[in-house]
Short mmCIF file of C-alpha atoms in Angstrom, two decimals:
data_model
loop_
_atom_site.label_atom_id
_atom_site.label_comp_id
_atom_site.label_asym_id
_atom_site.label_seq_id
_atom_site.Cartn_x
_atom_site.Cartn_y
_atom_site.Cartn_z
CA UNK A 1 3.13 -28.59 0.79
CA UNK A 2 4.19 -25.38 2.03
CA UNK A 3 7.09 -25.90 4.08
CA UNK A 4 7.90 -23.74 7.73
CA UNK A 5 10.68 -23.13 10.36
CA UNK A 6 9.96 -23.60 14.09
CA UNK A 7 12.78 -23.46 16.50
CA UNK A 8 16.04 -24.46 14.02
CA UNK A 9 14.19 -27.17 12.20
CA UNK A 10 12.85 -26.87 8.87
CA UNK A 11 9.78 -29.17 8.59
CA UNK A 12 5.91 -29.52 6.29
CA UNK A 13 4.05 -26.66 8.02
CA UNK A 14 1.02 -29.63 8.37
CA UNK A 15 3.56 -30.38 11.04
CA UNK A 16 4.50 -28.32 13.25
CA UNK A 17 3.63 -28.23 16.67
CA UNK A 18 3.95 -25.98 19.67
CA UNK A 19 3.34 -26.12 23.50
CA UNK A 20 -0.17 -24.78 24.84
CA UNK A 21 1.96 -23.32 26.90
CA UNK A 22 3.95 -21.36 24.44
CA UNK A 23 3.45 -17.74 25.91
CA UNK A 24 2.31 -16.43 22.24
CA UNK A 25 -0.99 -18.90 22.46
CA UNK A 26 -1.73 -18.20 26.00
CA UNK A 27 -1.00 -13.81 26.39
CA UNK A 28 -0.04 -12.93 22.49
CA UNK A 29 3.56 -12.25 24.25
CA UNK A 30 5.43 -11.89 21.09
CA UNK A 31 6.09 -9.71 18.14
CA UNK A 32 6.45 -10.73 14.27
CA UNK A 33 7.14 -9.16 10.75
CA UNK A 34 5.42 -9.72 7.62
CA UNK A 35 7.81 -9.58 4.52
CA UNK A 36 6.81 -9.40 0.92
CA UNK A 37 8.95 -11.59 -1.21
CA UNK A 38 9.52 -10.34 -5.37
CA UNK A 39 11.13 -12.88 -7.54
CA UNK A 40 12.43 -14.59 -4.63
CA UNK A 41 13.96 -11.35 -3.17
CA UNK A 42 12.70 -10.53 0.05
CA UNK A 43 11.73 -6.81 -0.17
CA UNK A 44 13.61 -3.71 2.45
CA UNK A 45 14.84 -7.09 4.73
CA UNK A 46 17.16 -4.94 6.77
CA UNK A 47 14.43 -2.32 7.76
CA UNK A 48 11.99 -5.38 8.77
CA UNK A 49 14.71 -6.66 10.73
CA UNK A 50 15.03 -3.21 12.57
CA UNK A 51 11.56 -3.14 13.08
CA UNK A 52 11.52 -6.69 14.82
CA UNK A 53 14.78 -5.66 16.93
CA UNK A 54 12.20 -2.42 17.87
CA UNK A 55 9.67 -4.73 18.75
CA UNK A 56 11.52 -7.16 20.42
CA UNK A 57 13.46 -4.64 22.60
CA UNK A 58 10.60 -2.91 23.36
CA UNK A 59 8.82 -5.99 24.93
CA UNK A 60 12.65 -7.33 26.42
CA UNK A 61 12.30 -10.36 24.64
CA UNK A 62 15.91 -11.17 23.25
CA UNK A 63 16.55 -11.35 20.00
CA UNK A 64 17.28 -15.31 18.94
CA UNK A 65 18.82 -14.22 15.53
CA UNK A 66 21.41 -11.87 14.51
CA UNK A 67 20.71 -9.87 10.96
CA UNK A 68 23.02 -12.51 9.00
CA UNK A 69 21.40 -15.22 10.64
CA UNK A 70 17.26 -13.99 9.99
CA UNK A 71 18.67 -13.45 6.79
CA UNK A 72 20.27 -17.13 5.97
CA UNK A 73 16.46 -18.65 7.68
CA UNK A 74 14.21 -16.03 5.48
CA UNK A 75 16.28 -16.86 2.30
CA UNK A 76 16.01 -20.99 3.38
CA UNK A 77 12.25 -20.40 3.46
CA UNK A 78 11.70 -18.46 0.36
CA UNK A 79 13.93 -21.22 -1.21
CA UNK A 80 12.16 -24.16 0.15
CA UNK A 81 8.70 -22.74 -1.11
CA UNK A 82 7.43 -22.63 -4.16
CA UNK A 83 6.04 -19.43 -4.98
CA UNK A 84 8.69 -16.68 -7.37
CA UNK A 85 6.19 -14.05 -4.97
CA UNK A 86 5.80 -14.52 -1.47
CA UNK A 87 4.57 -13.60 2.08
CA UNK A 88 7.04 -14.67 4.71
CA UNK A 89 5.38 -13.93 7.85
CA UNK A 90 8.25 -14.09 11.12
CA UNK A 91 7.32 -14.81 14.91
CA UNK A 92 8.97 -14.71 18.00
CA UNK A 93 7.45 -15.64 21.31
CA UNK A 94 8.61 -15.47 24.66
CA UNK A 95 8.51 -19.37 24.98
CA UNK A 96 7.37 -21.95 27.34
CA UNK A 97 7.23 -21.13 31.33
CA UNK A 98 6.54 -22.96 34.12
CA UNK A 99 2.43 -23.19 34.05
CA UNK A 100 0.30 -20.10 32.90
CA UNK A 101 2.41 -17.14 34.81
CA UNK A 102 1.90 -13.46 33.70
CA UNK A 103 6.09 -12.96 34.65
CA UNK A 104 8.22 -13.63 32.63
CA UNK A 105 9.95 -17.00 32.66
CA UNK A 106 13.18 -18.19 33.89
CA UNK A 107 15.08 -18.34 31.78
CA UNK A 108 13.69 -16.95 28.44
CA UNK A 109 13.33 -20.01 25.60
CA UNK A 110 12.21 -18.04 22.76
CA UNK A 111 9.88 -19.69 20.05
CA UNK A 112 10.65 -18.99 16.99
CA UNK A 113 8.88 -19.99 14.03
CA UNK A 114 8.49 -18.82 9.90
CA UNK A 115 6.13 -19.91 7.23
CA UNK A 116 5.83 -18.47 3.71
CA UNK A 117 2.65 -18.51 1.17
CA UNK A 118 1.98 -17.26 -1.89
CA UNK A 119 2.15 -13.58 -2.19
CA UNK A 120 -1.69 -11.84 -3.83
CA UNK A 121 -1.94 -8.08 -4.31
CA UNK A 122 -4.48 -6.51 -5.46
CA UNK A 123 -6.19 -7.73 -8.76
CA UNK A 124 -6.88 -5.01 -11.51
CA UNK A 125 -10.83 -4.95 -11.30
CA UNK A 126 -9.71 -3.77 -7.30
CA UNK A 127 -7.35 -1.62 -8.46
CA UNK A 128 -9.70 0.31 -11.06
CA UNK A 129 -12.35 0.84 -8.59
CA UNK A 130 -10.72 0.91 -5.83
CA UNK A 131 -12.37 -0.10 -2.61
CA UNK A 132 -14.73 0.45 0.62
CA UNK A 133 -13.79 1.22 4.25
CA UNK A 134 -15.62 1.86 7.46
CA UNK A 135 -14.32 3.91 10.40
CA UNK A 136 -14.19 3.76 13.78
CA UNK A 137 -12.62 4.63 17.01
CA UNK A 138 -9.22 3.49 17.53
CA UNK A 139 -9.76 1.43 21.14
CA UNK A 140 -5.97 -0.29 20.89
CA UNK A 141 -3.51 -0.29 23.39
CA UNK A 142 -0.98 2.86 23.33
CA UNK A 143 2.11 0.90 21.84
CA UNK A 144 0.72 0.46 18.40
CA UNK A 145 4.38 1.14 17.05
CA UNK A 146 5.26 -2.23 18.00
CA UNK A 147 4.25 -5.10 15.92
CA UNK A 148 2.83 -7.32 18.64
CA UNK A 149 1.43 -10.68 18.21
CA UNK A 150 -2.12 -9.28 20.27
CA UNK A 151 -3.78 -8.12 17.41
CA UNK A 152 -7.15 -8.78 19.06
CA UNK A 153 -8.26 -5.51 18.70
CA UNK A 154 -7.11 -4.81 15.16
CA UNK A 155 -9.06 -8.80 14.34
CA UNK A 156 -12.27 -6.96 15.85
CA UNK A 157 -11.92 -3.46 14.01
CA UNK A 158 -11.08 -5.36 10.86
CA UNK A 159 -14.11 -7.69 11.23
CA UNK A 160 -15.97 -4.57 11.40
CA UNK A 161 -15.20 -4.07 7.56
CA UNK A 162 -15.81 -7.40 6.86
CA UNK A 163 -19.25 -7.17 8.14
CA UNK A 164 -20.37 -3.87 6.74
CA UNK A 165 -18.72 -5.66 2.88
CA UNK A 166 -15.67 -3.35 3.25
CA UNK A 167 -12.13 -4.03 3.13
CA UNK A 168 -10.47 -1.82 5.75
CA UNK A 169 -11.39 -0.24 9.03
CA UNK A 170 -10.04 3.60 9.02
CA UNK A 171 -9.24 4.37 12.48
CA UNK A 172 -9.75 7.94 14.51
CA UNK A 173 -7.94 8.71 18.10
CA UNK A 174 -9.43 11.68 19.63
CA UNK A 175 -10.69 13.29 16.71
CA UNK A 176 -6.82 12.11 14.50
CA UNK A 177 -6.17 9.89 11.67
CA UNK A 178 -4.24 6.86 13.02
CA UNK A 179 -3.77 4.25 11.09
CA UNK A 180 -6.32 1.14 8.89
CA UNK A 181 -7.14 -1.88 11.05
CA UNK A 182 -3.95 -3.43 8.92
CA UNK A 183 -2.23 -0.62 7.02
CA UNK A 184 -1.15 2.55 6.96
CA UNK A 185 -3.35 5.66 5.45
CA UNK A 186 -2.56 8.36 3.49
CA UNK A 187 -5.23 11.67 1.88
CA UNK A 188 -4.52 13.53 -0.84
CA UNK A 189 -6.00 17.45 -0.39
CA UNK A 190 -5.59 19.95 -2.98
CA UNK A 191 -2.91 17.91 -4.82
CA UNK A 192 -1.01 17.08 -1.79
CA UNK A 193 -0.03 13.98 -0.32
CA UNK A 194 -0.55 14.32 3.53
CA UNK A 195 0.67 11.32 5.85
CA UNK A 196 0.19 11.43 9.87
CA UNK A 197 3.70 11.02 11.67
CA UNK A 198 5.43 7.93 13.04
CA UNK A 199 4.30 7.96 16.72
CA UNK A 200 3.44 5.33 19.62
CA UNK A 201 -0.32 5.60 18.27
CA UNK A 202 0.40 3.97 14.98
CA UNK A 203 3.07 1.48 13.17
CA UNK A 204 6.05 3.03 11.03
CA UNK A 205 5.19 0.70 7.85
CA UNK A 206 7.52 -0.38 5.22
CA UNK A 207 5.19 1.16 2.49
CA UNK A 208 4.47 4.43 4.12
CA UNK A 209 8.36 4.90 4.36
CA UNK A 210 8.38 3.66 0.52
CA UNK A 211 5.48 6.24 -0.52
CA UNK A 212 7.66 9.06 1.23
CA UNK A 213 10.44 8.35 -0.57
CA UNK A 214 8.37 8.35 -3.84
CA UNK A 215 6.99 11.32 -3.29
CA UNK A 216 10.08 13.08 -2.56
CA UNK A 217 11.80 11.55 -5.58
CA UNK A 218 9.20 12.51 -7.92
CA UNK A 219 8.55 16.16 -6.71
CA UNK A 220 4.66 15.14 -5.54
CA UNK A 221 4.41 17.55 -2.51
CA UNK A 222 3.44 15.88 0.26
CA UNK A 223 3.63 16.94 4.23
CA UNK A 224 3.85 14.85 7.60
CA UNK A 225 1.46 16.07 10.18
CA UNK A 226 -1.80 15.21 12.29
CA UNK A 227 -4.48 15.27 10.22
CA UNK A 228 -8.08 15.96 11.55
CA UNK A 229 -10.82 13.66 10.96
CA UNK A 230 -12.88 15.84 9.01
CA UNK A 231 -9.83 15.93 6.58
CA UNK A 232 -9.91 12.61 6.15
CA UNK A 233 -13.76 12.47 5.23
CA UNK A 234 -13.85 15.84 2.90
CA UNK A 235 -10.18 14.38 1.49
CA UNK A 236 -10.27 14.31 -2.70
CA UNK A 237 -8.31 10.81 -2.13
CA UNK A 238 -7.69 8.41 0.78
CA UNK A 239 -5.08 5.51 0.12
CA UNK A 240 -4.20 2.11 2.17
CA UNK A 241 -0.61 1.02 1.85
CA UNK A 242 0.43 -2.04 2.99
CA UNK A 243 2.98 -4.50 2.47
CA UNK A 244 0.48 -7.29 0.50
CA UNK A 245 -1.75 -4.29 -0.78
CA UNK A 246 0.23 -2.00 -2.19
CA UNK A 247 -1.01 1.36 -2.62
CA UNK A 248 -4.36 0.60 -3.09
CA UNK A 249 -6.95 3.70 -3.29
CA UNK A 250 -10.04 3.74 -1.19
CA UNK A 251 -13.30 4.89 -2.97
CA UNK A 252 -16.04 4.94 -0.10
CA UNK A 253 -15.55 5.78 3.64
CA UNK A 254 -18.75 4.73 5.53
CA UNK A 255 -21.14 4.60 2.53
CA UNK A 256 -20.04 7.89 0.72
CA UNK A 257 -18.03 9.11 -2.07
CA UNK A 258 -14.13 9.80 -1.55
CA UNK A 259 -13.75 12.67 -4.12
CA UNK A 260 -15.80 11.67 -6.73
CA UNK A 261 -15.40 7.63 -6.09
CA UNK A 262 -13.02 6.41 -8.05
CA UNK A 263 -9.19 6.45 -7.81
CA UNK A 264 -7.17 9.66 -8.16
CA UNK A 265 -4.69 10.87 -10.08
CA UNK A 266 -2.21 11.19 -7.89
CA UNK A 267 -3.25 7.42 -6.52
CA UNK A 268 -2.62 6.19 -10.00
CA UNK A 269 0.55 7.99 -10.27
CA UNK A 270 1.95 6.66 -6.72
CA UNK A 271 0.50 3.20 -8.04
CA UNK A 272 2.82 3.34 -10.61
CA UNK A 273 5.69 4.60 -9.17
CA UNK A 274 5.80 1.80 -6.68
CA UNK A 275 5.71 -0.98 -9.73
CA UNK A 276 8.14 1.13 -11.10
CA UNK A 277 10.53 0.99 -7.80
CA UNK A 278 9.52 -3.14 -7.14
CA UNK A 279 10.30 -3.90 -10.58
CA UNK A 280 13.66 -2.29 -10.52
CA UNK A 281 14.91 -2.68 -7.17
CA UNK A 282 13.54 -5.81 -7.00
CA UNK A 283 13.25 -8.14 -10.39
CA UNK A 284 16.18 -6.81 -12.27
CA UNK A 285 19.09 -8.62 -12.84
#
């Protein structure tokens, strides 16, 4: 039984129990982190730490946890769980108030709960043909940098792949690339890697930074900058990274052919690069 942590205790996830009251159930007032685990090793913990501290400021929800102390909780979790690979997925809530109030309460009781499960990437048949996305307009809120718990929007943009038998909604802001329903996106044009930059319309993920760095480390030439729509759909690759997927290569956008529909070369290469990295950084020794 897959065991979680809610507010200091560590307990059967079957278990747990929160108020109805708990301000993440009634407005999504909260922020969390999803962190891929390698051979028990949680992967880049310090820059998913920053990213919750980013959140959390951002929203002025305090913090609960210091680094050393996420740290000792995330390592208790991976420990008390089963799986050599895991997902450890981190939330923080604002906590209980007084009755359904839209200000903040009185003082701030944050909830804090963990839970861990096994962690699936892509299988190979995926990863040889690579898969199919839809697009649509990005309708979120203009914070998208912070990893908030109200992820209604991205639920109904991602459902929209679901229905249409496609894995990942690819989403346009005023005629930009933003950002998947749940990952980051990346074209490849003319043998260069092109990623939009970090802004307020789309999250700075873990796996885009990690791509970046490959890139740079391998001489692929890549640039940050807006990229138009039409590059997007005329692109000779388009990627999703993502902390459970990878770098996984997208084959179809909206029923047509992404270069000639099958993976790239340079999506293989990055593919490999990042096993590479993981295996080093993260199963040696």
């Amino acid at each position: 039984m897959s065991i979680c942590f809610l507010n200091g205790t560590f307990q059967p996830l079957a278990d747990a129990r929160i108020s109805p009251l708990d301000r993440g159930f009634l407005f999504g007032d909260g922020g969390y982190e999803v962190i891929p685990v390698y051979s028990r090793r949680p992967f880049r913990l310090a820059q998913h730490l920053e990213r919750l501290a980013h959140t959390l400021d951002a929203i002025r929800l305090p913090n609960p946890h210091a680094p050393s102390e996420w740290s000792g909780i995330i390592n208790e979790i991976i420990a008390r769980n089963p799986w050599a690979d895991q997902s450890v997925y981190l939330q923080v809530s604002r906590g209980c108030g007084d009755g359904r109030n839209h200000a903040f309460p009185v003082p701030i009781r944050p909830t804090v709960f963990l839970m861990s499960d096994e962690l699936v990437t892509p299988p190979a048949e995926q990863l040889a043909r690579g898969v199919a996305a839809v697009s649509a307009a990005d309708f979120r809120w203009l914070r998208c940098d912070l990893k908030s718990t109200a992820l209604l929007a991205n639920c109904l943009l991602r459902q929209g792949a679901i229905d249409s038998g496609c894995v990942e909604t690819v989403l346009f802001r005023d005629g930009f690339l933003t950002e998947g329903a749940a990952s980051n996106i990346v074209i490849v044009r003319d043998g260069t890697m092109l990623a939009p930059p970090k802004s307020h319309l789309m999250l700075p993920g873990i796996t885009y930074d990690v791509v970046l760095e490959l890139a740079a480390q391998h001489g692929l030439p890549y640039q940050v900058r807006e990229i138009l729509e039409d590059e997007v759909r005329t692109a000779d690759e388009v990627w999703m990274t993502s902390s459970t997927k990878e770098v996984l290569a997208i084959t179809t956008l909206d029923g047509l052919a992404v270069g000639n529909g099958t993976p790239g070369p340079v999506a293989r290469r990055m593919y490999d690069w990042y096993q590479d990295f993981k295996n080093t950084v993260m199963r040696s020794g």
